[in-house]
């Protein structure tokens, strides 16, 4: 029962936020044009700000600690492995470029910030939070950059690498990444009053993204994409954690390290993947359906993962 409550505590807030979106669309408080504008603001302002802060706050010394470095190598290797596996599998299922980019990024792109932190706090206390924050700082930017490049590639009208590169470099998330990296490398300090304002504004990103997602959902359309949704959820919530956690346990990782990896691999598809698709191009309906469905299914899969890991004293 405790594990079920833990899973609900982690996942339930997303349903509240998505429900707000469903309701405001139902009462006609928003329409498609206003949702497009809201998504543009989320993507270009709040998500970009959040990404900048993730890069700006990286603790380089902590990152290169041998154990932490080994964990990061495992995490990033697992992400690239799932990227390749997803590419091979989905190319056998469809040739629709609008769907391919959506499905591939949905398989490896996790809602790490929203789920990773509550997950470790529900199992341990704040003293163990550092390892999740350590993973978040480099992994979240990596996931965003991969998503942008992937979708820009599939949406390119012609195969011109120069145009693709220009398009990627003009993307707000890439610009935010470059600016954050510049500040990090040259140790540029942002005044505290400005930094605190940026942190406050960045907190808008995830809640507003879920509200927009909820308002975009079309439940009667999900039946048409059920095959893609089922395969993506299985890949994201079962295959990804099975592969990564098996290797991690073999390498000797335990306790908060395993819970942190659980946040990377077993949490639902990131809501930012939907915002990225809606901004760059692709099947945004499918993207919304995958995020929403994986959030529902993860209640049960997270419970099973925590129950299994606790039973064998891995966490």
Coordinates of C-alpha atoms in Angstrom, one line a residue, residues 123-314:
X123 CA 11.9 6.9 -0.8
X124 CA 14.6 8.8 1.1
X125 CA 15.0 12.3 2.6
X126 CA 16.5 15.6 1.3
X127 CA 20.0 14.4 2.1
X128 CA 19.9 12.1 -0.8
X129 CA 18.6 14.7 -3.3
X130 CA 22.0 15.7 -4.5
X131 CA 22.4 12.7 -6.8
X132 CA 19.2 13.5 -8.7
X133 CA 20.1 17.1 -9.1
X134 CA 23.5 16.0 -10.4
X135 CA 21.9 13.9 -13.1
X136 CA 19.3 16.6 -14.0
X137 CA 21.9 19.3 -14.7
X138 CA 23.6 17.6 -17.7
X139 CA 20.9 15.1 -18.8
X140 CA 18.0 17.5 -19.1
X141 CA 19.9 19.8 -21.6
X142 CA 21.1 16.7 -23.5
X143 CA 17.5 15.5 -23.9
X144 CA 16.3 18.9 -25.1
X145 CA 19.1 19.2 -27.6
X146 CA 18.6 15.7 -28.9
X147 CA 14.8 16.4 -29.3
X148 CA 15.4 19.6 -31.2
X149 CA 17.9 18.1 -33.6
X150 CA 15.7 15.0 -34.1
X151 CA 12.6 16.9 -34.9
X152 CA 14.3 19.5 -37.0
X153 CA 15.8 16.7 -39.1
X154 CA 12.5 15.0 -39.7
X155 CA 10.8 18.3 -40.5
X156 CA 13.4 19.5 -42.9
X157 CA 11.8 20.0 -46.4
X158 CA 15.1 19.2 -48.1
X159 CA 18.2 17.4 -47.0
X160 CA 20.5 20.4 -46.7
X161 CA 22.8 20.1 -43.7
X162 CA 23.6 23.8 -43.8
X163 CA 20.0 24.7 -43.5
X164 CA 19.4 22.1 -40.8
X165 CA 22.4 23.4 -38.8
X166 CA 21.1 27.0 -39.1
X167 CA 17.6 25.9 -38.0
X168 CA 18.9 24.0 -35.0
X169 CA 21.2 26.9 -33.9
X170 CA 18.3 29.3 -34.1
X171 CA 16.1 27.2 -31.8
X172 CA 15.5 28.9 -28.5
X173 CA 16.5 25.8 -26.5
X174 CA 19.8 25.6 -28.3
X175 CA 20.4 29.4 -27.8
X176 CA 19.7 28.9 -24.1
X177 CA 22.1 26.0 -23.9
X178 CA 24.9 28.0 -25.6
X179 CA 24.4 31.0 -23.4
X180 CA 24.3 28.8 -20.2
X181 CA 27.5 27.0 -21.3
X182 CA 29.2 30.4 -22.0
X183 CA 28.3 31.7 -18.5
X184 CA 29.5 28.4 -17.0
X185 CA 32.8 28.2 -18.8
X186 CA 33.7 31.8 -18.3
X187 CA 32.4 31.9 -14.8
X188 CA 30.0 34.8 -15.5
X189 CA 28.0 35.5 -12.3
X190 CA 24.4 36.8 -12.7
X191 CA 23.3 39.3 -10.0
X192 CA 21.3 37.5 -7.3
X193 CA 18.2 39.6 -7.8
X194 CA 18.2 38.8 -11.5
X195 CA 19.0 35.1 -10.9
X196 CA 16.2 34.8 -8.3
X197 CA 13.7 36.3 -10.8
X198 CA 14.8 33.9 -13.5
X199 CA 14.4 30.9 -11.1
X200 CA 10.9 32.1 -10.2
X201 CA 9.9 32.5 -13.8
X202 CA 11.3 29.1 -14.8
X203 CA 9.0 27.4 -12.4
X204 CA 6.1 28.3 -14.7
X205 CA 7.4 26.0 -17.4
X206 CA 6.2 22.6 -16.3
X207 CA 2.7 23.5 -14.9
X208 CA 1.8 25.6 -17.9
X209 CA 3.1 22.9 -20.3
X210 CA 0.8 20.3 -18.7
X211 CA -2.2 22.7 -18.8
X212 CA -1.6 23.3 -22.6
X213 CA -1.1 19.5 -23.1
X214 CA -4.4 18.8 -21.3
X215 CA -6.3 21.3 -23.4
X216 CA -4.8 19.7 -26.6
X217 CA -5.9 16.1 -25.8
X218 CA -8.5 14.5 -28.0
X219 CA -9.5 11.3 -26.2
X220 CA -11.6 9.9 -29.1
X221 CA -8.5 10.2 -31.3
X222 CA -6.3 8.0 -29.1
X223 CA -7.9 4.8 -30.4
X224 CA -6.4 5.5 -33.9
X225 CA -2.9 5.7 -32.4
X226 CA -3.3 2.8 -29.9
X227 CA -0.6 0.7 -31.5
X228 CA 2.0 3.4 -31.3
X229 CA 1.0 4.5 -27.8
X230 CA 1.2 0.9 -26.5
X231 CA 4.6 0.2 -28.0
X232 CA 6.0 3.5 -26.9
X233 CA 4.8 3.0 -23.3
X234 CA 6.2 -0.5 -23.2
X235 CA 9.6 0.8 -24.5
X236 CA 9.7 3.8 -22.2
X237 CA 8.4 2.3 -18.9
X238 CA 9.6 -1.3 -19.1
X239 CA 12.4 -1.8 -21.6
X240 CA 14.4 1.4 -20.8
X241 CA 14.5 0.7 -17.0
X242 CA 15.1 -3.0 -17.4
X243 CA 18.2 -2.4 -19.5
X244 CA 19.6 0.5 -17.5
X245 CA 18.9 -0.8 -14.0
X246 CA 20.3 -4.3 -14.9
X247 CA 23.6 -2.8 -15.9
X248 CA 23.6 -0.4 -12.9
X249 CA 23.0 -3.2 -10.4
X250 CA 25.7 -5.3 -12.1
X251 CA 28.1 -2.4 -11.7
X252 CA 27.3 -2.2 -8.0
X253 CA 25.0 0.9 -7.8
X254 CA 22.5 0.8 -5.0
X255 CA 20.1 2.9 -3.0
X256 CA 19.8 6.6 -4.1
X257 CA 21.7 5.9 -7.3
X258 CA 19.2 3.3 -8.3
X259 CA 16.3 5.6 -7.5
X260 CA 17.9 8.4 -9.5
X261 CA 18.2 6.1 -12.5
X262 CA 14.6 5.0 -11.9
X263 CA 13.7 8.7 -12.3
X264 CA 15.6 8.9 -15.6
X265 CA 14.3 5.7 -17.1
X266 CA 10.9 4.7 -15.6
X267 CA 9.2 8.1 -15.3
X268 CA 6.7 9.1 -18.0
X269 CA 7.6 10.8 -21.3
X270 CA 8.5 14.4 -20.7
X271 CA 5.8 17.0 -21.2
X272 CA 8.5 19.2 -22.9
X273 CA 8.6 16.6 -25.8
X274 CA 5.0 17.7 -26.6
X275 CA 5.8 21.4 -26.5
X276 CA 8.9 20.8 -28.7
X277 CA 6.8 18.9 -31.3
X278 CA 4.1 21.6 -31.3
X279 CA 6.7 24.3 -31.8
X280 CA 9.0 22.6 -34.4
X281 CA 6.5 20.4 -36.2
X282 CA 5.2 16.8 -36.1
X283 CA 2.2 14.9 -34.9
X284 CA 1.4 17.0 -31.8
X285 CA -1.8 15.0 -31.1
X286 CA 0.2 11.8 -30.9
X287 CA 2.9 13.5 -28.7
X288 CA 0.2 14.7 -26.3
X289 CA -1.4 11.2 -26.2
X290 CA 1.9 9.5 -25.4
X291 CA 2.7 11.9 -22.6
X292 CA -0.8 11.6 -21.1
X293 CA -1.0 7.8 -21.4
X294 CA 2.5 7.2 -20.1
X295 CA 1.6 9.3 -17.0
X296 CA -1.4 7.0 -16.3
X297 CA 0.5 3.8 -16.9
X298 CA 3.5 4.9 -14.8
X299 CA 1.3 4.8 -11.7
X300 CA 1.3 1.0 -11.9
X301 CA 4.8 0.5 -13.4
X302 CA 6.5 2.8 -10.8
X303 CA 4.7 0.9 -8.0
X304 CA 6.0 -2.4 -9.5
X305 CA 9.6 -1.1 -9.9
X306 CA 9.7 0.3 -6.3
X307 CA 8.2 -2.9 -4.9
X308 CA 10.7 -5.1 -6.8
X309 CA 13.7 -3.0 -5.9
X310 CA 12.7 -2.8 -2.2
X311 CA 11.9 -6.5 -2.0
X312 CA 15.5 -7.4 -3.1
X313 CA 17.0 -4.6 -0.9
X314 CA 18.4 -2.6 -3.9

